[in-house]
Coordinates of C-alpha atoms in Angstrom, one line a residue:
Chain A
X1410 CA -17.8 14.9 -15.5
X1411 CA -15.6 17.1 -13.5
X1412 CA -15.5 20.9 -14.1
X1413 CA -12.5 22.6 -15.5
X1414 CA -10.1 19.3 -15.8
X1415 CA -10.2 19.6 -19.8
X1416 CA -11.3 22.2 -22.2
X1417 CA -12.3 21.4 -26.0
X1418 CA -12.5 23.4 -29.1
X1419 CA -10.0 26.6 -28.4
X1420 CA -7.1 28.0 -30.4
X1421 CA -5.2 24.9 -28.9
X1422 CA -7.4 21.8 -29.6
X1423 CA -8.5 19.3 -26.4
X1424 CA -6.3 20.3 -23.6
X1425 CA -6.3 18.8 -19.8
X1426 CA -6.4 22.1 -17.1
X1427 CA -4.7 22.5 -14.5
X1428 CA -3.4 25.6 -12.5
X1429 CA -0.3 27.2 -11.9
X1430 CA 1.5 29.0 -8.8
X1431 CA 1.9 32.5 -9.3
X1432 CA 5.2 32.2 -6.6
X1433 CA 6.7 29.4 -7.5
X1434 CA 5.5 28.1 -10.8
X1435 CA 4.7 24.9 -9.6
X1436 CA 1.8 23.3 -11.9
X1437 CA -1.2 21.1 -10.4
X1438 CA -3.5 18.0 -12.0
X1439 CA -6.1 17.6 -10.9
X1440 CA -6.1 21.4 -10.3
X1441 CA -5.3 23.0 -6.9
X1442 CA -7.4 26.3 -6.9
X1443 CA -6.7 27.0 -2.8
X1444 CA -3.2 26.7 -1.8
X1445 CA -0.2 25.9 -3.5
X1446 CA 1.3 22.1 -2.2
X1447 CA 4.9 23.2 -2.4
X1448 CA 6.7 23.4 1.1
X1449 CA 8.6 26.0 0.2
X1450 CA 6.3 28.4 -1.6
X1451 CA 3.1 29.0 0.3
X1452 CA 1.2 30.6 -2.1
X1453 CA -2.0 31.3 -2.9
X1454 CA -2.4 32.5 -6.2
X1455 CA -2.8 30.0 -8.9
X1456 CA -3.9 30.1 -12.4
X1457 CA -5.3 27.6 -14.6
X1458 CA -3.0 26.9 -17.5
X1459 CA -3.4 24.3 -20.4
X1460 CA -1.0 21.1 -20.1
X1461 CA 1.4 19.8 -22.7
X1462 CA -0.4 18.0 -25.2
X1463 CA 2.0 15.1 -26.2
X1464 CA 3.9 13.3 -23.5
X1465 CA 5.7 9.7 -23.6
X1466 CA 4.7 6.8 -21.7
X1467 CA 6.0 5.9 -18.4
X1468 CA 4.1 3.0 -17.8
X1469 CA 0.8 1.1 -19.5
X1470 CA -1.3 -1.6 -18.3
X1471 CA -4.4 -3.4 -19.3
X1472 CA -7.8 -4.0 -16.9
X1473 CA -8.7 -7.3 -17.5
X1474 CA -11.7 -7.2 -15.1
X1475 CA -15.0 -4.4 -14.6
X1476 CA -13.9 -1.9 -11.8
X1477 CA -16.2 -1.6 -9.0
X1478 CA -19.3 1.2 -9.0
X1479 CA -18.5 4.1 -9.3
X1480 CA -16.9 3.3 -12.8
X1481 CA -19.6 3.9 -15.1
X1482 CA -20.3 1.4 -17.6
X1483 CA -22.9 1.0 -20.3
X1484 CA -24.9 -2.6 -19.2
X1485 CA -25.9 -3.0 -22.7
X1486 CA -22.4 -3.4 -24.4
X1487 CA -20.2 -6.5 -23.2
X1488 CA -17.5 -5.7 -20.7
X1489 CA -14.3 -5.6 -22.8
X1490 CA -10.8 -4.7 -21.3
X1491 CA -9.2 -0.9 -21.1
X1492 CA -5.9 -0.1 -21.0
X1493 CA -4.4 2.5 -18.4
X1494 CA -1.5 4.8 -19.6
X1495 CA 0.4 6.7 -17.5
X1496 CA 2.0 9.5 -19.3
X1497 CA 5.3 12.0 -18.9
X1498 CA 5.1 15.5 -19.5
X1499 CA 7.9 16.7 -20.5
X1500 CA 7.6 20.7 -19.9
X1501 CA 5.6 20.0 -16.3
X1502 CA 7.8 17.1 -15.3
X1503 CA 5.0 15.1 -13.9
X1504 CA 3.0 11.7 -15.0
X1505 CA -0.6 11.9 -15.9
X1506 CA -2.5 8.8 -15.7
X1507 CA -5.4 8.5 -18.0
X1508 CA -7.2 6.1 -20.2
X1509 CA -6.2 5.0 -23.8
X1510 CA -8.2 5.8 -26.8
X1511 CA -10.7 3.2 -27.9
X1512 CA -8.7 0.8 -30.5
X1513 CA -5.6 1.1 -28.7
X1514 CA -4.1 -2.4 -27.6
X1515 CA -0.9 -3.2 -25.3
X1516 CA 0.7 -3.9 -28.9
X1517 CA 0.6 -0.3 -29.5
X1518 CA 1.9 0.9 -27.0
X1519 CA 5.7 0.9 -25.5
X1520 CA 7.4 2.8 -22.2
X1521 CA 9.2 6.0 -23.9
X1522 CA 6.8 6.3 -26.9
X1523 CA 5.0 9.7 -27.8
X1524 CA 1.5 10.0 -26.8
X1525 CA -1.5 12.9 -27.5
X1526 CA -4.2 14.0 -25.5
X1527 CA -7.5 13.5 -27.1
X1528 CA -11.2 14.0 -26.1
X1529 CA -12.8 10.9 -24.8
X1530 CA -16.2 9.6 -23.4
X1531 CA -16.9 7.5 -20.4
X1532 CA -19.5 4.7 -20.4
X1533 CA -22.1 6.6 -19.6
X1534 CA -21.6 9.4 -22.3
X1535 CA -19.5 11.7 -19.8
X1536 CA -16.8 13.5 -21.3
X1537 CA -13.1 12.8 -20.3
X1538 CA -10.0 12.4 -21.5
X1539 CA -7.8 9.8 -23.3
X1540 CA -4.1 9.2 -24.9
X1541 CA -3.6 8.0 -28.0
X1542 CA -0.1 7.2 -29.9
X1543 CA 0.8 9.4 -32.2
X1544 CA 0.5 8.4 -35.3
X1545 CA -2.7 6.1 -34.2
X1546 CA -5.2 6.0 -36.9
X1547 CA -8.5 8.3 -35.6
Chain B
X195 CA 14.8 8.5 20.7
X196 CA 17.1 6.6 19.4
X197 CA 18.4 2.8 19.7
X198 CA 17.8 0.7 23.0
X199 CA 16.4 4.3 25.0
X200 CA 13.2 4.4 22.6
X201 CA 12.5 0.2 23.6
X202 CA 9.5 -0.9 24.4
X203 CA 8.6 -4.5 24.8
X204 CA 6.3 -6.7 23.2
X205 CA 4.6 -9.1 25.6
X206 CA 2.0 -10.6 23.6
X207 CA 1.1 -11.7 20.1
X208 CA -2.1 -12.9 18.6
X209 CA -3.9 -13.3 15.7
X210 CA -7.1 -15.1 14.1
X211 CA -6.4 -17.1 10.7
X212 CA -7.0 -15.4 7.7
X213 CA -9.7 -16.5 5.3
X214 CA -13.0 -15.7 4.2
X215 CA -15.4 -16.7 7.4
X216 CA -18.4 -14.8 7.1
X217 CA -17.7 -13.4 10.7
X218 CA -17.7 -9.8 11.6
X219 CA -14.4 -7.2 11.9
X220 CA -14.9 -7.3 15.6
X221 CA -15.0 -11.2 16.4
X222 CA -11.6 -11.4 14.0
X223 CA -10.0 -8.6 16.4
X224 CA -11.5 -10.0 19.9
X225 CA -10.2 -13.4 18.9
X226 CA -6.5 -11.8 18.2
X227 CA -6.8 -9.8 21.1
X228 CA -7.7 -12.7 23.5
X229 CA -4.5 -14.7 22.0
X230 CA -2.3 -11.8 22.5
X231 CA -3.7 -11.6 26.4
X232 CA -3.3 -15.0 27.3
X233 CA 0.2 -14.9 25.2
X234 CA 1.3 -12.5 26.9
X235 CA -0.1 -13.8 30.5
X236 CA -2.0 -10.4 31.5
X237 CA -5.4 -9.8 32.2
X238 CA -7.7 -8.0 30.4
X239 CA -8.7 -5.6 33.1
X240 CA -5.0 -4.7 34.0
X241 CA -4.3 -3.0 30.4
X242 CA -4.6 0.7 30.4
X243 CA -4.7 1.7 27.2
X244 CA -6.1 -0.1 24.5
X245 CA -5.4 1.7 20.4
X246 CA -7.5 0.3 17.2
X247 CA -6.5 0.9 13.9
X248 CA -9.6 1.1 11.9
X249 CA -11.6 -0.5 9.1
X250 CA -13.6 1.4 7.1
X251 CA -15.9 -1.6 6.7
X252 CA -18.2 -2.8 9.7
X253 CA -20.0 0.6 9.6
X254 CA -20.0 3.3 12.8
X255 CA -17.6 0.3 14.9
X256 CA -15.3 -0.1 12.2
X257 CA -14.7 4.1 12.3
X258 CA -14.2 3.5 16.5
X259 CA -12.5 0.6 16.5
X260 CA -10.6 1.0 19.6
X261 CA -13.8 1.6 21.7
X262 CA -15.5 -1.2 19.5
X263 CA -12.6 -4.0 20.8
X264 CA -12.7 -2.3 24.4
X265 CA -16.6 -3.2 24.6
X266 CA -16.4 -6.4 22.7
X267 CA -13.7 -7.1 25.4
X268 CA -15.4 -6.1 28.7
X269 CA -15.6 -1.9 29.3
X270 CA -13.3 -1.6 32.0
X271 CA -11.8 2.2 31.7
X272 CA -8.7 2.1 29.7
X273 CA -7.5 4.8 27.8
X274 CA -8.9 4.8 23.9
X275 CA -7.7 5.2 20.7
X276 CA -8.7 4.8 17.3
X277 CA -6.5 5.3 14.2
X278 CA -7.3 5.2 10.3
X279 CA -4.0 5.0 8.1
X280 CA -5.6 2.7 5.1
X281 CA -2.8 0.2 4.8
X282 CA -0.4 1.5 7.5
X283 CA -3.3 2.1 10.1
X284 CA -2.0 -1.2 12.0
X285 CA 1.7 0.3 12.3
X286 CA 0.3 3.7 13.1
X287 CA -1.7 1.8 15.8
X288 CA 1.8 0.3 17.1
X289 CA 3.5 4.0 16.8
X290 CA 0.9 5.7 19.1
X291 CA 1.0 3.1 21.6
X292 CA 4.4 3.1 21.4
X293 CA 4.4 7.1 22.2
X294 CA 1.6 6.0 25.2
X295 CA 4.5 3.9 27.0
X296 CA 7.6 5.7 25.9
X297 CA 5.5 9.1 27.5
X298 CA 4.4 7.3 30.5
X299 CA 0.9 7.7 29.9
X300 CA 0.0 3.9 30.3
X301 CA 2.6 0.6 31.4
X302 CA 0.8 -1.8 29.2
X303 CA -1.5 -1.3 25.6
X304 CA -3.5 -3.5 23.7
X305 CA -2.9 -2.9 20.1
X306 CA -5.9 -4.3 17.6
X307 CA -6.4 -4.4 14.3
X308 CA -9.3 -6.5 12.1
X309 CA -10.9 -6.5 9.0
X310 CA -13.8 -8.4 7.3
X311 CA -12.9 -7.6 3.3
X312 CA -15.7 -7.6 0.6
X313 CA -14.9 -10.3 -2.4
X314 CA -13.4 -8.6 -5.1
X315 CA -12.1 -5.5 -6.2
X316 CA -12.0 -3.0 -3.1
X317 CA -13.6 0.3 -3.6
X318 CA -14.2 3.5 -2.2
X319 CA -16.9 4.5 -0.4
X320 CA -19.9 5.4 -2.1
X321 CA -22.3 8.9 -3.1
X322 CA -21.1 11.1 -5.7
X323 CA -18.1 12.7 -3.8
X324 CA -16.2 14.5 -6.4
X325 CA -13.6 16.2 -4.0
X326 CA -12.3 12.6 -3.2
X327 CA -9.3 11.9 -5.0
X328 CA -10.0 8.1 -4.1
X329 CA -13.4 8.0 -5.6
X330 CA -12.3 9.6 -9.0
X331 CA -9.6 7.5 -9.9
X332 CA -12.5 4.5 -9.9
X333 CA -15.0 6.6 -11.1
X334 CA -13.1 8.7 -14.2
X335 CA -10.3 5.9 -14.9
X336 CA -11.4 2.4 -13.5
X337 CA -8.5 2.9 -11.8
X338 CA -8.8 0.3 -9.3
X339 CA -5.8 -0.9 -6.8
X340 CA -4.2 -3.7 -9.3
X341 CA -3.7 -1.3 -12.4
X342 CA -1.6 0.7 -10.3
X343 CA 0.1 -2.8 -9.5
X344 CA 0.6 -3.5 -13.1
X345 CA 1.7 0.2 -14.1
X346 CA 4.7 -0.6 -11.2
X347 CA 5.4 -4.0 -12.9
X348 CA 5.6 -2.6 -16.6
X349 CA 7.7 0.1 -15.3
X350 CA 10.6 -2.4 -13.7
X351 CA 9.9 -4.9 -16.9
X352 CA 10.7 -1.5 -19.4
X353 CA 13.9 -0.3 -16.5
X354 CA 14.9 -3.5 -15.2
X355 CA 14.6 -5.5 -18.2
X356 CA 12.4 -8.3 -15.3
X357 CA 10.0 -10.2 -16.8
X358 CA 6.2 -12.1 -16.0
X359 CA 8.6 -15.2 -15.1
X360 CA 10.8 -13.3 -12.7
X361 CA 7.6 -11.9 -10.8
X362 CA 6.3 -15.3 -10.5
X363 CA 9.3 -16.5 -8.7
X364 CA 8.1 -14.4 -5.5
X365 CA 4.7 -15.9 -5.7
X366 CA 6.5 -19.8 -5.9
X367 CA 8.9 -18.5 -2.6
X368 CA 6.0 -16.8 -1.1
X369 CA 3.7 -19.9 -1.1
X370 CA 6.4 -22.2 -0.4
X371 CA 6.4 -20.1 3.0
X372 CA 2.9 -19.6 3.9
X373 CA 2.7 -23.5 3.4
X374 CA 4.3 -23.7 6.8
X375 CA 2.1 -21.0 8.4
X376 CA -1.5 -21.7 10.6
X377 CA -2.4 -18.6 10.2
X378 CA -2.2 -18.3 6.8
X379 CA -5.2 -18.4 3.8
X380 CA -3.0 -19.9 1.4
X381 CA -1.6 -22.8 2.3
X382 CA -0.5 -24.8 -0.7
X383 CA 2.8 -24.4 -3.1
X384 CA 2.5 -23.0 -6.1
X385 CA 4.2 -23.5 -9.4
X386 CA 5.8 -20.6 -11.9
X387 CA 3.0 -23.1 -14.2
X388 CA 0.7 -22.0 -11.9
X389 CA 0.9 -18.3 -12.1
X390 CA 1.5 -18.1 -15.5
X391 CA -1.8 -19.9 -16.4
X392 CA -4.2 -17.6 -14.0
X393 CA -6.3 -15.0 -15.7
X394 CA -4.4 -11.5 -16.5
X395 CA -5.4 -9.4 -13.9
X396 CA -3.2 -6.1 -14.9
X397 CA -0.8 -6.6 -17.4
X398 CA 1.5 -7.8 -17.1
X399 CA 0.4 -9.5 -13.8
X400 CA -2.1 -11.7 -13.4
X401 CA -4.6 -13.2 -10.4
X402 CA -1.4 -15.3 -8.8
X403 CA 0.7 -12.6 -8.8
X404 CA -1.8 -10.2 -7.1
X405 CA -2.9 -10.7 -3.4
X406 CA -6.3 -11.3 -2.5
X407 CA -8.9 -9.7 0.0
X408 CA -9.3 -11.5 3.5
X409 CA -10.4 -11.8 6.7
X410 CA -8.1 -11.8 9.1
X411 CA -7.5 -10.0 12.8
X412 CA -4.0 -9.4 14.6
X413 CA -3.4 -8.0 18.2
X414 CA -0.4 -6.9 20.4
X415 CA 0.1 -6.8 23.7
X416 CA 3.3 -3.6 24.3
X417 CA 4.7 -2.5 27.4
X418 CA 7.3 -0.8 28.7
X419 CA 10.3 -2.3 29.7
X420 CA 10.1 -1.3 33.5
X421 CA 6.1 -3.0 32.8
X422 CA 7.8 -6.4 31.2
X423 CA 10.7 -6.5 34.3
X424 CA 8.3 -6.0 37.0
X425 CA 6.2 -9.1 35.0
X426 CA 9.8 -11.2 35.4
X427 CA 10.4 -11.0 31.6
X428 CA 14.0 -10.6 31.2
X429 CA 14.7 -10.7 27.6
X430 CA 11.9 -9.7 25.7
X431 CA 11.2 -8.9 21.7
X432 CA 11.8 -5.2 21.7
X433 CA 10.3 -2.6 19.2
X434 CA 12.9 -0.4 18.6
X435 CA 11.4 2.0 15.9
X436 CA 8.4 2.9 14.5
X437 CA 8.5 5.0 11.5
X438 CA 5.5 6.9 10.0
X439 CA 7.2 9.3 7.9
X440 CA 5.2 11.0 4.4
X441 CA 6.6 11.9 1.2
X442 CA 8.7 15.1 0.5
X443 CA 7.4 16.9 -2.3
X444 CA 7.9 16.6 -5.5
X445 CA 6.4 13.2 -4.6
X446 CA 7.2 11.8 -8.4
X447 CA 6.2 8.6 -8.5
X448 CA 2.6 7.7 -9.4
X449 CA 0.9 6.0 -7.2
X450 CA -2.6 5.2 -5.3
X451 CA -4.9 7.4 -5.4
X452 CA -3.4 9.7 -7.4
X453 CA -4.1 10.5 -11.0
X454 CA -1.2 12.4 -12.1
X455 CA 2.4 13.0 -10.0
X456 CA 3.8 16.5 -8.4
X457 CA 5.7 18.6 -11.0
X458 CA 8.9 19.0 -10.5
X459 CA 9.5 22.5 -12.0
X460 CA 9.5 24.3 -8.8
X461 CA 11.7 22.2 -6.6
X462 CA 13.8 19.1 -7.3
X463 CA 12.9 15.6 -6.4
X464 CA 13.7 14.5 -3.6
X465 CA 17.3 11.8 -3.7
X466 CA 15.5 9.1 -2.4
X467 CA 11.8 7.8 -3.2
X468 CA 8.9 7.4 -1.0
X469 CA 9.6 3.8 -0.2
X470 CA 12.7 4.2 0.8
X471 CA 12.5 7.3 2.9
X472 CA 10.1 5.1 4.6
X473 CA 12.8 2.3 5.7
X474 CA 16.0 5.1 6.1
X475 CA 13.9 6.6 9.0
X476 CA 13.4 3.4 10.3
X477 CA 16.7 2.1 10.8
X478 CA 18.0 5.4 11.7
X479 CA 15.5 5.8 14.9
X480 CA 16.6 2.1 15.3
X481 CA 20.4 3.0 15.2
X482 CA 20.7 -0.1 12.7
X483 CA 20.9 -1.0 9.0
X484 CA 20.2 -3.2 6.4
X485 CA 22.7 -5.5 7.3
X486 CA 21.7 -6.0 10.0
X487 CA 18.5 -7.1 9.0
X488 CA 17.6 -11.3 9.9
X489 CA 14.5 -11.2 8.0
X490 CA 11.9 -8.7 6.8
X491 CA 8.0 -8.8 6.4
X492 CA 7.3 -6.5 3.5
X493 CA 3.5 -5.9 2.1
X494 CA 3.4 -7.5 -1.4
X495 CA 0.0 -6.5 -2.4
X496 CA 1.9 -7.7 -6.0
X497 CA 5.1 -9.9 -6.5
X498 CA 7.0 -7.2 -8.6
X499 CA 6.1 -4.8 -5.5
X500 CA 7.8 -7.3 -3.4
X501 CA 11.1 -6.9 -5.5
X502 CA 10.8 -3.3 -5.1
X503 CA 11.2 -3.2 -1.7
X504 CA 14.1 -5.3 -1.8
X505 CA 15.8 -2.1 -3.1
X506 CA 14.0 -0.3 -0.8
X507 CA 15.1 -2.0 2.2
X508 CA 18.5 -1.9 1.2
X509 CA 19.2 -5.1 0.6
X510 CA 20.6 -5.0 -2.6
X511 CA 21.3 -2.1 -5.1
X512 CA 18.3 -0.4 -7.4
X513 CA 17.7 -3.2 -10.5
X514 CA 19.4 -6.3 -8.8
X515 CA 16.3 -7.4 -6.9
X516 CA 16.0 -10.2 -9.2
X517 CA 19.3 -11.3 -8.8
X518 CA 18.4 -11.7 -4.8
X519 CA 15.3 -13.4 -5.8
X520 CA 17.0 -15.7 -7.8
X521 CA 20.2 -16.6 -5.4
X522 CA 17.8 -17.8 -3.1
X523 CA 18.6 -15.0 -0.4
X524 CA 15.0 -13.8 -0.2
X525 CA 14.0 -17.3 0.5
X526 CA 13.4 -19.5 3.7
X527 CA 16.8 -20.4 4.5
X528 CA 18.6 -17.5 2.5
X529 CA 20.9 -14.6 4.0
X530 CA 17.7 -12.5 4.8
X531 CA 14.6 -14.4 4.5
X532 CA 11.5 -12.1 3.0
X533 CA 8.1 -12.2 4.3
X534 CA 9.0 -16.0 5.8
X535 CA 5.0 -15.4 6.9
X536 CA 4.4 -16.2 3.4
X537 CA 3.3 -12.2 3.0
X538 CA -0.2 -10.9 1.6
X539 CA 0.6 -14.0 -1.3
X540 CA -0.4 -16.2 1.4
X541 CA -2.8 -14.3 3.9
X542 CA -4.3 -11.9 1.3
X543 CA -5.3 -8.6 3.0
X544 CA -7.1 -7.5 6.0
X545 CA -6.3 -3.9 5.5
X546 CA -6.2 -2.8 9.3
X547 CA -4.7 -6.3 10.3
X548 CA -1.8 -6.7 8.2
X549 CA 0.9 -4.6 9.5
X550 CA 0.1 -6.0 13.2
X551 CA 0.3 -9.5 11.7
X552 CA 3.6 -8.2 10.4
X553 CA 5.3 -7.6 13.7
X554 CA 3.2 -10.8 15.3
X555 CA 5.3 -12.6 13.1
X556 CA 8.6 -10.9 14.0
X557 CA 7.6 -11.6 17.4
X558 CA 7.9 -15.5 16.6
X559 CA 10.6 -15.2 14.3
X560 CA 12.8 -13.4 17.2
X561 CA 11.5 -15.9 19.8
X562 CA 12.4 -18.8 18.2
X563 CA 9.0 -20.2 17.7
X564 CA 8.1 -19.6 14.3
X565 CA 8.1 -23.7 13.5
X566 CA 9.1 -25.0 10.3
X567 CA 9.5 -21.5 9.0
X568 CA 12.1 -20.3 11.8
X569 CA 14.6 -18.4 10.4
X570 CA 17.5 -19.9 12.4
X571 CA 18.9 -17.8 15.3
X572 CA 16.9 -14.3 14.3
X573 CA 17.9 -11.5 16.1
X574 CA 16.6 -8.2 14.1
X575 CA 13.7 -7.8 12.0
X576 CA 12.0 -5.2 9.9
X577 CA 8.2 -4.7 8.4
X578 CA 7.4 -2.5 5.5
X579 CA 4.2 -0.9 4.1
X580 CA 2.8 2.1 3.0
X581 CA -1.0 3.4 3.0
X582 CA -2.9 5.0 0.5
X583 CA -2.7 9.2 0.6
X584 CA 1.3 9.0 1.8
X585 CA 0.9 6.8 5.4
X586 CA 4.8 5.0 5.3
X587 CA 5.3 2.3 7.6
X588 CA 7.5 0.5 9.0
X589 CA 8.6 -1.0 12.6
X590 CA 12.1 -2.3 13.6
X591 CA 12.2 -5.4 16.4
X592 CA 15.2 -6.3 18.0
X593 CA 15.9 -9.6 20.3

């Protein structure tokens, strides 16, 4: 769906992308390939870099109700809720948002619990991304 | 400017009830602005600047609405300005005419700001625009504006220990207001029952704890001070401060549109979040704090976002919002009444309409002719909002 925002299948597994400043270290998702957004830096070299893979929740919630186009879904399988999870990365200090895993339900999940990256798809077959608690079953 | 130098007055106030009436952005905002003309007892043809904050509905007028209200109210020269600040376009509307006066550049401004809301969700604007942040988050996550809602209530619920019932309580005080109000969509109590048995929206909020998408148009009539003397008004509301600060970076807590935070490896956090910057620069242009405050009109798109800005505002320390709730200060007749309009629970939204209705209703508060929902002897009032991509609102009257 959108270039560069995960990679699958190297050394490291399903990672999410993002880039790194060269000056100041600072590290962007969704990535920042022009200029670096730190006030104090300014610069304009930035690398992409793989993001932590397990992070704990900050906050969950479930979608009771079909978002609006451009959310793709699949009109031949009944609209069923999703949950949202946004997630703490330790290393990057920062909160990625992203869906759950299908399977997951609230009762899994918990504010402060550990969560993994793991390749997803959308509803119309696009590839994304999705957290899953560890220890889920696949 | 600081304190009484940096007054401007507020002559006029008008607005069209909110709802759903089928009626274009533009007959909303003229009705508002003929109200807030005849309020404030000045013609048409003698303002000379008129500012619209924008709707991104209505098509080509909606992008112009300034020039859109001028023509729908008769061409007759003034100056013209449009602004688009999602959310806080109606205070950034205020703000520049506020600059117009305080620079001399026009005596008396017509501020506008209406909306005709689709039913439902709202959503971005549409193609396949993948360098808008806006338009990933709905199409990548479903991320639509009440998730983020429920993330903030989940997070308080998992910090605060607050709870579904404690939310609800805002919606009950809320309603109770807007019962009381004209102007308002909503104009029926509603029970903790109540909200507890409407359909889960977000977890853990559901449809009575989320507001709705209106209707709705709001208009000002400003001037400067020499403008309102000259007219014979003496003692008029005054607009002390308009602030439209942004986040500092690390900007740390997630919010709309984003996807994902700043990181804070390369520089700290700020001490104090968005929110809160948002009201600090407010009262400090308005040489004024918190308790000072006779009421407050703060956007609670949700009930636990309402409780938020309770510790925002300053009125009470970081995890004691409840507490306030609960004690009844928040309330109609409490130490510092909260959105005594009956807020967005009440009116729903009309995106570029609702922080002008804000400071209508401070306007009415600090005149003394806000009916059954007067808060007795009102003297300083604050609004508060903030609009999506780091617009932070929020305007200071004084009487």
């Amino acid at each position: 769906m959108v270039d560069g925002w995960f990679r699958d299948g190297g050394a490291d597994g399903f990672v999410l992308l993002g880039t790194r400043c060269a000056d100041c270290s600072a590290v962007f998702f969704p990535r920042e390939d022009g200029f670096c957004r730190n006030p104090g830096c300014g610069g304009e070299a930035l690398a992409e870099v793989a993001l932590s893979r397990y992070g704990t929740v900050w906050s969950y919630t479930e979608g009771r109700y079909r978002p609006p186009p451009p959310y793709a879904v699949d009109p031949d399988v009944p609209w069923e809720p999703y949950l949202l999870v946004a997630v703490e990365l330790a290393a990057e200090r920062m909160v990625v948002l992203g869906q759950a895993a299908p399977g997951v339900t609230l009762a899994d999940l918990v504010v402060g619990a550990e969560v993994e990256v793991v390749p997803g798809v959308l509803g119309d077959g696009a590839a994304t991304w999705h957290w899953r608690p560890v220890g889920a079953a696949r | 400017m600081s304190g009484a130098a940096g007054d401007i007055a507020v002559l006029g106030a008008g607005m069209h009830p909110w709802g759903k009436g089928g009626r274009g952005f533009l007959h909303y905002g003229t009705v508002a602005a003929r109200a807030a003309l005849a309020d404030a007892g000045v013609d048409w043809r003698d303002i000379g600047s008129v500012v619209g904050a924008d709707t991104v509905r209505g098509g080509y007028p909606g992008y112009v609405a300034g020039a859109s209200f001028a023509r729908a109210l008769g061409w007759q020269g003034a100056r013209v300005t449009s602004v688009y600040a999602a959310c806080a376009s109606g205070a950034q509307a205020i703000g520049t005419a506020r600059a117009q006066l305080l620079a001399g550049l026009a005596d008396v401004v017509l501020v506008v700001g209406a909306d005709a809301a689709p039913k439902g969700f709202f959503a971005p604007a549409g193609g396949d625009r993948q360098d808008d942040p806006d338009w990933l988050r709905f199409r990548l996550l479903g991320a639509v504006n009440p998730v983020y809602f429920g993330l903030f209530a989940r997070r308080r619920m998992a910090v605060h220990g607050e709870t579904p019932e404690d939310f609800a309580l805002v919606k009950v005080k809320n309603a109770a207001a807007g019962a009381l109000n004209p102007y308002a969509r909503y104009r029926t109590a509603v029970t903790a029952g109540e909200v507890a048995a409407s359909p889960v929206v977000a977890d853990p909020l559901r449809l009575l704890d989320i507001c709705a998408t209106s209707d709705g148009g709001a208009a000002l009539v400003l001037s400067s001070m020499d403008f309102a003397r000259r007219r014979g008004v003496i003692d008029p509301v005054r607009i002390r401060a308009v602030s439209t600060v942004t986040p500092v970076y690390p900007r740390t807590v997630l919010d709309l549109p984003d996807i994902a935070t700043d990181s804070a490896i390369a520089a700290d956090p700020p001490p104090e979040l968005f929110r809160a910057s948002i009201a600090r620069a407010a009262y400090e242009e308005a040489g004024i704090g918190p308790g000072d405050l006779s009421l407050a009109e703060v956007y609670d798109l949700s009930t636990a976002l309402e409780l938020e800005w309770y510790e925002d505002l300053g009125l009470c320390a970081a995890g004691e919002a409840v507490k306030l709730l609960r004690d009844g200060a928040t309330a109609l007749g409490g130490r510092v009444p909260v959105n005594p309009s009956g807020g967005l629970a009440s009116f729903g939204e009309a995106v570029p309409a609702q922080a002008i209705a804000q400071v209508c209703e401070l306007t009415w508060q600090l005149r003394g002719v806000a009916g059954a929902r007067q808060v007795p002897g009102a003297r300083v009032g604050i609004t508060a909002n903030q609009g999506l991509f780091g617009h932070g609102s929020a305007v200071v009257a004084v009487r």
